[in-house]
mmCIF file with all atom_site columns, C-alpha atoms in Angstrom:
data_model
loop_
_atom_site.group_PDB
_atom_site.id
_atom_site.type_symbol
_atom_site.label_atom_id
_atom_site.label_alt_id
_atom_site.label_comp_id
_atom_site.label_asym_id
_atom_site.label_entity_id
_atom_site.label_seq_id
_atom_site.pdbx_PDB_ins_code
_atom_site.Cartn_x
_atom_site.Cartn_y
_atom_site.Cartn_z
_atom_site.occupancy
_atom_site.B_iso_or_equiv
_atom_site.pdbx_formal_charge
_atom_site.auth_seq_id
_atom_site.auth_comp_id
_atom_site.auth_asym_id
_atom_site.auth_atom_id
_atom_site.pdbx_PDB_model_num
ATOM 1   C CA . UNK R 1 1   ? 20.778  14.190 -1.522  1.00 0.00 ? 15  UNK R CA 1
ATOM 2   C CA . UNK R 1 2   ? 20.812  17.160 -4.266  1.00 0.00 ? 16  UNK R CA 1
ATOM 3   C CA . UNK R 1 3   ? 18.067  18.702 -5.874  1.00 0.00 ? 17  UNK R CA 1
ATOM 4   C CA . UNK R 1 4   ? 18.070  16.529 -9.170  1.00 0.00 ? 18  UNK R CA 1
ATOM 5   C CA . UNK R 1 5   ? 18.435  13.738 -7.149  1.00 0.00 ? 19  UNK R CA 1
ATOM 6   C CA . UNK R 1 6   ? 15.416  14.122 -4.951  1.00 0.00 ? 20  UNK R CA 1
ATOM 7   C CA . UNK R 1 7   ? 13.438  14.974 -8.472  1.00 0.00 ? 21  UNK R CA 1
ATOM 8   C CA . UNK R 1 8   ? 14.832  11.598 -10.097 1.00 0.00 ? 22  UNK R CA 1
ATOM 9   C CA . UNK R 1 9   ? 13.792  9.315  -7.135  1.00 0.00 ? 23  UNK R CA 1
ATOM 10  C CA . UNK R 1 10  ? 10.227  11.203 -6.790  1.00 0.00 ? 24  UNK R CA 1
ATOM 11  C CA . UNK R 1 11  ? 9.449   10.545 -10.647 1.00 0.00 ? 25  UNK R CA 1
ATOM 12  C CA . UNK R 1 12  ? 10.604  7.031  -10.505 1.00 0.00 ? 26  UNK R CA 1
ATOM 13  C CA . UNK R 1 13  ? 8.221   6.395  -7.400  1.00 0.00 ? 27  UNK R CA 1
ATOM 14  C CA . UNK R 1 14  ? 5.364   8.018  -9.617  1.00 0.00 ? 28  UNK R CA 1
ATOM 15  C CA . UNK R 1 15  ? 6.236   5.654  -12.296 1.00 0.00 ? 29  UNK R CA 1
ATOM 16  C CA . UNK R 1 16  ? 6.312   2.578  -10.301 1.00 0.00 ? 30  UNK R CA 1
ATOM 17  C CA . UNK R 1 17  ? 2.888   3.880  -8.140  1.00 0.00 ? 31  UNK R CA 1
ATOM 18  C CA . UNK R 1 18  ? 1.100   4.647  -11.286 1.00 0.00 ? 32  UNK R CA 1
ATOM 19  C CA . UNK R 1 19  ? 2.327   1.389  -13.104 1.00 0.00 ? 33  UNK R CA 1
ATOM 20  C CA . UNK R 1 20  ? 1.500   -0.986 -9.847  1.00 0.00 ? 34  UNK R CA 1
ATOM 21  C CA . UNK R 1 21  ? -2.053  0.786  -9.635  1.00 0.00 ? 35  UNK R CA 1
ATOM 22  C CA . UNK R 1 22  ? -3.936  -1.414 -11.947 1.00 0.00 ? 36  UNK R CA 1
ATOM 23  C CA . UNK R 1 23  ? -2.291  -4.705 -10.683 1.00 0.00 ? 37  UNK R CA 1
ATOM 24  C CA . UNK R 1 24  ? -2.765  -4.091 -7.025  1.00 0.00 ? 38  UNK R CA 1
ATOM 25  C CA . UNK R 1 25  ? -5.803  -2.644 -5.401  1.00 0.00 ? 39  UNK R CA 1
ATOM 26  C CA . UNK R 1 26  ? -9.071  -4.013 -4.062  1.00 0.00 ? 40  UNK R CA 1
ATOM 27  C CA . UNK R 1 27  ? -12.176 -2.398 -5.415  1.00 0.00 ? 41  UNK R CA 1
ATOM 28  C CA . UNK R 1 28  ? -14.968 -1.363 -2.872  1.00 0.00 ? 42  UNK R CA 1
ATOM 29  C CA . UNK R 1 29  ? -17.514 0.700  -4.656  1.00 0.00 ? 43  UNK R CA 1
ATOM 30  C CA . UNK R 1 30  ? -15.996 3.537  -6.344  1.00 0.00 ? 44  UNK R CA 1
ATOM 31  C CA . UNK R 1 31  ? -13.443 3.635  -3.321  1.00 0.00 ? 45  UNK R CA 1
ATOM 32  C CA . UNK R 1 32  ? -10.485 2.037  -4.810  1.00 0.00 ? 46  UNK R CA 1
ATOM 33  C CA . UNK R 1 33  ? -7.598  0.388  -2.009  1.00 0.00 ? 47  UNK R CA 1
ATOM 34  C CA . UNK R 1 34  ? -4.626  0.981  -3.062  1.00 0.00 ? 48  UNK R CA 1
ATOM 35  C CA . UNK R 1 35  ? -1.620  -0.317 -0.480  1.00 0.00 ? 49  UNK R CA 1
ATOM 36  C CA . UNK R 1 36  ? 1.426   0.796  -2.793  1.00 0.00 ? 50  UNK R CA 1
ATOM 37  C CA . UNK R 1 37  ? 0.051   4.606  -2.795  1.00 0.00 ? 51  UNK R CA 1
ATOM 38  C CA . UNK R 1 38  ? 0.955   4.102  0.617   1.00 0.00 ? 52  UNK R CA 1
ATOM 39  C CA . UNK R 1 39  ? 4.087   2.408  0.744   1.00 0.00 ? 53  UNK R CA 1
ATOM 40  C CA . UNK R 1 40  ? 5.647   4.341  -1.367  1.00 0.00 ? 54  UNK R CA 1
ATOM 41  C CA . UNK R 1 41  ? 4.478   7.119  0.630   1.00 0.00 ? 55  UNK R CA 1
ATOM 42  C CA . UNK R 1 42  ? 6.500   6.184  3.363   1.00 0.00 ? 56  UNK R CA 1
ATOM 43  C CA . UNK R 1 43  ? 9.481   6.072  1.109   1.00 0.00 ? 57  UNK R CA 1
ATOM 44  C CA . UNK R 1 44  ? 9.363   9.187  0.002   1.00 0.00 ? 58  UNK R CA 1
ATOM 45  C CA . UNK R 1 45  ? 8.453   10.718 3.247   1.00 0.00 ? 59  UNK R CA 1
ATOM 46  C CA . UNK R 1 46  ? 11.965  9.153  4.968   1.00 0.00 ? 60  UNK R CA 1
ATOM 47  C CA . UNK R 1 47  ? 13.776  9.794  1.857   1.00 0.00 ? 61  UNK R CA 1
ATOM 48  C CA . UNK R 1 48  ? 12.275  12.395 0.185   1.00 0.00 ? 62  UNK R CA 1
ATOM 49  C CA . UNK R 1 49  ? 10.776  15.019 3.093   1.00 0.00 ? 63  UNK R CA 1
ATOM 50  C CA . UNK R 1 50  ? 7.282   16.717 2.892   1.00 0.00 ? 64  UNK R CA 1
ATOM 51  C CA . UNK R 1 51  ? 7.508   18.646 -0.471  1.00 0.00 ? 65  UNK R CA 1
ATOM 52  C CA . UNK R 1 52  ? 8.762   15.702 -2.495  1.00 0.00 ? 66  UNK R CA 1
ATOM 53  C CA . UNK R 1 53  ? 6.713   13.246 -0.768  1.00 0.00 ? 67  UNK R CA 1
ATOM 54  C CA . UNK R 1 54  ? 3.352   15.771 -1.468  1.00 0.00 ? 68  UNK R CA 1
ATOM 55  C CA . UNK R 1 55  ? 4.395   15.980 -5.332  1.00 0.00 ? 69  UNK R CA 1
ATOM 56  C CA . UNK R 1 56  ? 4.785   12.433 -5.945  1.00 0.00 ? 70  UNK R CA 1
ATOM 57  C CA . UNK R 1 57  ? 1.307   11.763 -3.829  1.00 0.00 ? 71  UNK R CA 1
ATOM 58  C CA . UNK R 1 58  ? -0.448  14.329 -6.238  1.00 0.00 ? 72  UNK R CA 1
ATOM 59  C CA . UNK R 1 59  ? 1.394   12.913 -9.688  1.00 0.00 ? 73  UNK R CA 1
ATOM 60  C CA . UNK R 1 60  ? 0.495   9.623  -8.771  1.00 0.00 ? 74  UNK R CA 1
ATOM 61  C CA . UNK R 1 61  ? -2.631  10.301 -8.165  1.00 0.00 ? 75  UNK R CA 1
ATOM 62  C CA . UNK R 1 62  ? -3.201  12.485 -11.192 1.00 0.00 ? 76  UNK R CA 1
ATOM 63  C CA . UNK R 1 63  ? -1.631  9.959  -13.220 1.00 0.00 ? 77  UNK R CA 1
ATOM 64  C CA . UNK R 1 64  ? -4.232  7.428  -11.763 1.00 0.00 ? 78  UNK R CA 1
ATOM 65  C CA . UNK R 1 65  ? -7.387  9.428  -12.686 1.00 0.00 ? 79  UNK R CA 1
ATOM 66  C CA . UNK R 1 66  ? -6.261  10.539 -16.070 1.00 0.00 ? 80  UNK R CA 1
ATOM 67  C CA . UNK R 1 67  ? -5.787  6.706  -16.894 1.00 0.00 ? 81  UNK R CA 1
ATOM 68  C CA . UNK R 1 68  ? -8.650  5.822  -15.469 1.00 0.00 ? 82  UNK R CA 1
ATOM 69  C CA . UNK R 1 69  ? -7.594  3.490  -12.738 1.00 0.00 ? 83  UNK R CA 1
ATOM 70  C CA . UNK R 1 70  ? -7.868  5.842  -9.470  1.00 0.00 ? 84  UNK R CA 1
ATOM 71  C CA . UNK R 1 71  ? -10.625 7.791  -8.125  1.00 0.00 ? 85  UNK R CA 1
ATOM 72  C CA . UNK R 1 72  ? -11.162 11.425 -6.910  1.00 0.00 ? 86  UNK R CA 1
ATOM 73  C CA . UNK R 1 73  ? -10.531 9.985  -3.194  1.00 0.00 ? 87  UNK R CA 1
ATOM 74  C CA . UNK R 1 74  ? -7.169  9.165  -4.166  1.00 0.00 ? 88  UNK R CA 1
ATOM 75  C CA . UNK R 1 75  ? -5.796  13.222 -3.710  1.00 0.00 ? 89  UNK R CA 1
ATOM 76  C CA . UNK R 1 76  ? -6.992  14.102 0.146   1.00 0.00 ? 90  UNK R CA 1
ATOM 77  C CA . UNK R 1 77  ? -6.107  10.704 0.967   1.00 0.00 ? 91  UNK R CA 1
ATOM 78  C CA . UNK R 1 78  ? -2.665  10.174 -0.575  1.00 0.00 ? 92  UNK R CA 1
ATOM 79  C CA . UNK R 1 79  ? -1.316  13.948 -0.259  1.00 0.00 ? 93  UNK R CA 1
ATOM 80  C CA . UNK R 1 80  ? -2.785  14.236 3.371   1.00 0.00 ? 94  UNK R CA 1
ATOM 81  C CA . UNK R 1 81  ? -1.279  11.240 4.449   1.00 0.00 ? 95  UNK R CA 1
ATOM 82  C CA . UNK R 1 82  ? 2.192   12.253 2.477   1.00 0.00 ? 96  UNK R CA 1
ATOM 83  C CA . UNK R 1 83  ? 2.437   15.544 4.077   1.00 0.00 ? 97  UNK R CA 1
ATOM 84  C CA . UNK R 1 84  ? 2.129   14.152 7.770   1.00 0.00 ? 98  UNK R CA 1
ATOM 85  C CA . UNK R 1 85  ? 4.088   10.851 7.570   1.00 0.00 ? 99  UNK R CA 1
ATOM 86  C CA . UNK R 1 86  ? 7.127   13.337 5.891   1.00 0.00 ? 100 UNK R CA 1
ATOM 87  C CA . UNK R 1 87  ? 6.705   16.336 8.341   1.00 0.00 ? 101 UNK R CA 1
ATOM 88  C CA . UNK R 1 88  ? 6.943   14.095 11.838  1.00 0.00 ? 102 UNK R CA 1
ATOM 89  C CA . UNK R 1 89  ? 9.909   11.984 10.125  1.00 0.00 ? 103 UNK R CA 1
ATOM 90  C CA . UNK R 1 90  ? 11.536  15.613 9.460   1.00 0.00 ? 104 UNK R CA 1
ATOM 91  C CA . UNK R 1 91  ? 10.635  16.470 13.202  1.00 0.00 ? 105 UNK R CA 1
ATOM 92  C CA . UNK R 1 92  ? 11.507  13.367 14.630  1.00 0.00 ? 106 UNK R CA 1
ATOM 93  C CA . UNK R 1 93  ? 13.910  11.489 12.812  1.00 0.00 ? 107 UNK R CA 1
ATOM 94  C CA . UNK R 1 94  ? 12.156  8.262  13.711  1.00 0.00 ? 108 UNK R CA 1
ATOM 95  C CA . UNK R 1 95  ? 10.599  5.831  10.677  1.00 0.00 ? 109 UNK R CA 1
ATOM 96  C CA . UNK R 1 96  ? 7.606   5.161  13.573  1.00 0.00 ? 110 UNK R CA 1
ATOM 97  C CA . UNK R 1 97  ? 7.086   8.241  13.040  1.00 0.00 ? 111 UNK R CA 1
ATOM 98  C CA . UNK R 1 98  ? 6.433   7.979  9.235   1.00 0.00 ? 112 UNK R CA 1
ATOM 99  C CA . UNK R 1 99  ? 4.213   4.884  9.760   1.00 0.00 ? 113 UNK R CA 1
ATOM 100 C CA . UNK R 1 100 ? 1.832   6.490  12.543  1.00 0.00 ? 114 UNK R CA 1
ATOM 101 C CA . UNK R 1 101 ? 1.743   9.865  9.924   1.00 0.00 ? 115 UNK R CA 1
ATOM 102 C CA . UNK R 1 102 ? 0.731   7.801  6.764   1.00 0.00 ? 116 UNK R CA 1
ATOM 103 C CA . UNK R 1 103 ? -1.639  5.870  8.848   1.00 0.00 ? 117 UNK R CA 1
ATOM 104 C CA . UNK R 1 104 ? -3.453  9.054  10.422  1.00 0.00 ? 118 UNK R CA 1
ATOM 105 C CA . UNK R 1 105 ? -2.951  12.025 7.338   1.00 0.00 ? 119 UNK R CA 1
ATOM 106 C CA . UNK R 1 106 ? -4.510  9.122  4.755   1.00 0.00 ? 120 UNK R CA 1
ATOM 107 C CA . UNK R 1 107 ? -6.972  6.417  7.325   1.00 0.00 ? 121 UNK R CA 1
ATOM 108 C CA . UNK R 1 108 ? -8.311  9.383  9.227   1.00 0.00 ? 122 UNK R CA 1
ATOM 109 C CA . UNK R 1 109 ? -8.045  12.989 7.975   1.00 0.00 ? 123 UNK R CA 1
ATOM 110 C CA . UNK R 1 110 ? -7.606  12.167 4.473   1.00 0.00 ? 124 UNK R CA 1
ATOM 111 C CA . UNK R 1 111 ? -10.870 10.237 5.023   1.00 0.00 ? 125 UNK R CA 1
ATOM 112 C CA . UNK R 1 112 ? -12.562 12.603 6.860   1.00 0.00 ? 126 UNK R CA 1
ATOM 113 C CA . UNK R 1 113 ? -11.270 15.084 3.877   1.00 0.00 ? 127 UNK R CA 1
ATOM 114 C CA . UNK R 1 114 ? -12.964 12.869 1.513   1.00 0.00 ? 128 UNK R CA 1
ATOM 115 C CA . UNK R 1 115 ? -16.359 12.704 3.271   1.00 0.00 ? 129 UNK R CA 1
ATOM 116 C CA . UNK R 1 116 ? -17.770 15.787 1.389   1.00 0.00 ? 130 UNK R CA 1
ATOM 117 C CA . UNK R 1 117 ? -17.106 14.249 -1.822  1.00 0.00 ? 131 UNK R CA 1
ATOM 118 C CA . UNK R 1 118 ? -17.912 10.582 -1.115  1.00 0.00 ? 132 UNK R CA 1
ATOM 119 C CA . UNK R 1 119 ? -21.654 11.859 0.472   1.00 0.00 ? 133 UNK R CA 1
ATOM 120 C CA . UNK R 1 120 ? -22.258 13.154 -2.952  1.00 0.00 ? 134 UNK R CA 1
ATOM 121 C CA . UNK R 1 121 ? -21.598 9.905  -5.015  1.00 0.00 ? 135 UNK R CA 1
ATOM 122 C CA . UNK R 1 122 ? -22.245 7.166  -1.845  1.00 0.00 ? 136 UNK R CA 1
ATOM 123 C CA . UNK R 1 123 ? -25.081 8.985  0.071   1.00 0.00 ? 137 UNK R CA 1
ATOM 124 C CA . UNK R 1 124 ? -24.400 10.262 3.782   1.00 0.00 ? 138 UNK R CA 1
ATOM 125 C CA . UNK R 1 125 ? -24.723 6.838  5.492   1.00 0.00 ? 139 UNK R CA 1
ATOM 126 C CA . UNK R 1 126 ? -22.582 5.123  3.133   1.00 0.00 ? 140 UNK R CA 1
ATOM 127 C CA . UNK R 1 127 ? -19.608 7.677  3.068   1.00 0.00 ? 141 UNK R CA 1
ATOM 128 C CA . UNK R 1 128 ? -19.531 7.914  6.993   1.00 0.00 ? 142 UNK R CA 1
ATOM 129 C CA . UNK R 1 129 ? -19.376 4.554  7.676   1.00 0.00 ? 143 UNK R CA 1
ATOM 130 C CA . UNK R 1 130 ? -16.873 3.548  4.343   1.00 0.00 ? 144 UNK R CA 1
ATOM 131 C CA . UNK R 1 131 ? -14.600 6.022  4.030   1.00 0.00 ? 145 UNK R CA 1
ATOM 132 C CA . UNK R 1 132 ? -12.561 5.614  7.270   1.00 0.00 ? 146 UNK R CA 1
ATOM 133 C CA . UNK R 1 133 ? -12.579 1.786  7.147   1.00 0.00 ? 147 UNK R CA 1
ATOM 134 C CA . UNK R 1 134 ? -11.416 1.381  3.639   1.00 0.00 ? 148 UNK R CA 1
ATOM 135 C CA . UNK R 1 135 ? -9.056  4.083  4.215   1.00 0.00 ? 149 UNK R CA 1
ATOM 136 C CA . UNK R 1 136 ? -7.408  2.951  7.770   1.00 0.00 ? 150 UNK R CA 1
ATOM 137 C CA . UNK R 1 137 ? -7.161  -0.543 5.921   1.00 0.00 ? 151 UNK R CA 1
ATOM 138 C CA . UNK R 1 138 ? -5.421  0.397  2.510   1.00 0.00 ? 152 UNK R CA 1
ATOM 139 C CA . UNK R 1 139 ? -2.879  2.740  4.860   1.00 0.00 ? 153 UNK R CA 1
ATOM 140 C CA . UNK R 1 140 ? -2.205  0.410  7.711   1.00 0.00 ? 154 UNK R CA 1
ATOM 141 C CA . UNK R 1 141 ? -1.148  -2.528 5.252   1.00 0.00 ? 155 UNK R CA 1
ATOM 142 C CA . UNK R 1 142 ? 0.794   -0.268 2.985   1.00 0.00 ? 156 UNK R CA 1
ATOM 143 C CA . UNK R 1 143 ? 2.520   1.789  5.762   1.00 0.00 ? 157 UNK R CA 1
ATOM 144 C CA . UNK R 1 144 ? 3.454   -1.760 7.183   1.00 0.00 ? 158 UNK R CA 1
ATOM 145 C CA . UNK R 1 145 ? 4.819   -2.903 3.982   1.00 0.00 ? 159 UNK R CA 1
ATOM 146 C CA . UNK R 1 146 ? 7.276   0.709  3.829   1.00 0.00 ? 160 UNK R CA 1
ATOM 147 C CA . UNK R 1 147 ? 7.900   0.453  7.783   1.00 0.00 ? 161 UNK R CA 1
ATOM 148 C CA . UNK R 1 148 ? 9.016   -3.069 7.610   1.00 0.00 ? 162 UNK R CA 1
ATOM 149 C CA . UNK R 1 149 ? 11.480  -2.452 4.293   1.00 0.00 ? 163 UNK R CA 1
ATOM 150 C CA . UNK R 1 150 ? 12.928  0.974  5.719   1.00 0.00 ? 164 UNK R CA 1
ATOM 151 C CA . UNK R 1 151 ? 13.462  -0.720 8.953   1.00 0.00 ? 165 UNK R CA 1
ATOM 152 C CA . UNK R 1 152 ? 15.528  -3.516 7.029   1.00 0.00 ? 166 UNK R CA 1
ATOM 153 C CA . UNK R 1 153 ? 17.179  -1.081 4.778   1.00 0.00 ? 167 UNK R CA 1
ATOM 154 C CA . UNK R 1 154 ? 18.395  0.914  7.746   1.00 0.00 ? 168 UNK R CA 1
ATOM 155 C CA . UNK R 1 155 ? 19.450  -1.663 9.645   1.00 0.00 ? 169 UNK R CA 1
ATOM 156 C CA . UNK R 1 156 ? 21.693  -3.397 6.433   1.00 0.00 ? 170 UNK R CA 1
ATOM 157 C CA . UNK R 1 157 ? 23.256  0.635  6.072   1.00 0.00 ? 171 UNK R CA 1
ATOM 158 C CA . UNK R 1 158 ? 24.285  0.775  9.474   1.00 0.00 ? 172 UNK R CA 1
ATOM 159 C CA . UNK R 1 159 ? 25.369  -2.596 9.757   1.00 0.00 ? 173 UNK R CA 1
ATOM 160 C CA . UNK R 1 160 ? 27.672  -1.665 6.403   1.00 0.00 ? 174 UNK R CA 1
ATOM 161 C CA . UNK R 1 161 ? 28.967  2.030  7.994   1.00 0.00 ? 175 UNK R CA 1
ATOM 162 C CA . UNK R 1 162 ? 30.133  -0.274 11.054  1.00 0.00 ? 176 UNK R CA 1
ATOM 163 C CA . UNK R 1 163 ? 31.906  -2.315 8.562   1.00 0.00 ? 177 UNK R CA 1
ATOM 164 C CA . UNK R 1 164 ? 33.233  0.435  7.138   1.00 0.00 ? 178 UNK R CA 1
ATOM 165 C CA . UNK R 1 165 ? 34.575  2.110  9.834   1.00 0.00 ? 179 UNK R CA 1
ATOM 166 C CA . UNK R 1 166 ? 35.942  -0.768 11.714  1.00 0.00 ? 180 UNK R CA 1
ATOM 167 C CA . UNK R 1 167 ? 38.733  -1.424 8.734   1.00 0.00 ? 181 UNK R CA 1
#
């Protein structure tokens, strides 16, 4: 995929992440979950790579804050988990890969990333014990929801290239 192509297909996931923030997401305090951040995540990390997939984490979650529908939380988690699901696809080649990536950069170290700033607004009991939760949740059911589609969408393109090559 060229250049302008990779730029075109992160800004329209930015559009649709931004635009599908205020319909989907389950409050919990000031912690916002947010499953599409994380599906489209995936995406971009299988068909983007790591830089792409980083930039459209960050512009969709700047895009949240500055309309008022994300929190602070959502950079570490969303860019963490962006950066890891993209660099073990690039390594590995597999969309497991992706899945397991999203679901540790944004449920675990993105959370853990977070801590600092959630003890300040939440208090040190609350952020330890709500961050990783509502984190592992929102990632796990939005990685799912990327995993499952990619795995279809591969499956339908290689079923078409047999096609293809058989005639």
């Amino acid at each position: 995929m060229r250049h302008t192509q990779k730029i075109t297909l992160a800004a329209m996931m930015m559009a649709i992440g931004t635009l599908t923030s205020h319909m989907l997401f389950i409050p919990l305090g000031i912690v916002k979950v947010f499953p599409m951040q994380h599906f489209i995540n995936v995406l971009s990390a299988v068909l983007l790579g790591p830089y792409y997939a980083v930039a459209q984490a960050f512009g969709i979650s700047l895009l949240r804050n500055l309309m008022g529908t994300g929190s602070v939380f959502a950079f570490p988690g969303s860019m963490i988990g962006a950066l890891l699901a993209a660099y073990l696809y690039k390594k590995t080649a597999k969309v497991g890969f992706a899945f397991a990536g999203e679901i540790v950069g944004t449920g675990i170290i993105g959370a853990i990333a977070s801590y600092p700033i959630a003890a300040l607004f939440l208090g040190k009991e609350a952020a330890l014990f709500g961050m990783v939760p509502a984190f592992f949740a929102s990632s796990l059911a939005g990685a799912a929801i990327g995993f499952t589609l990619l795995k279809i969408f591969m499956k339908n393109a290689a079923n078409r290239l047999e096609m293809n090559n058989r005639m």
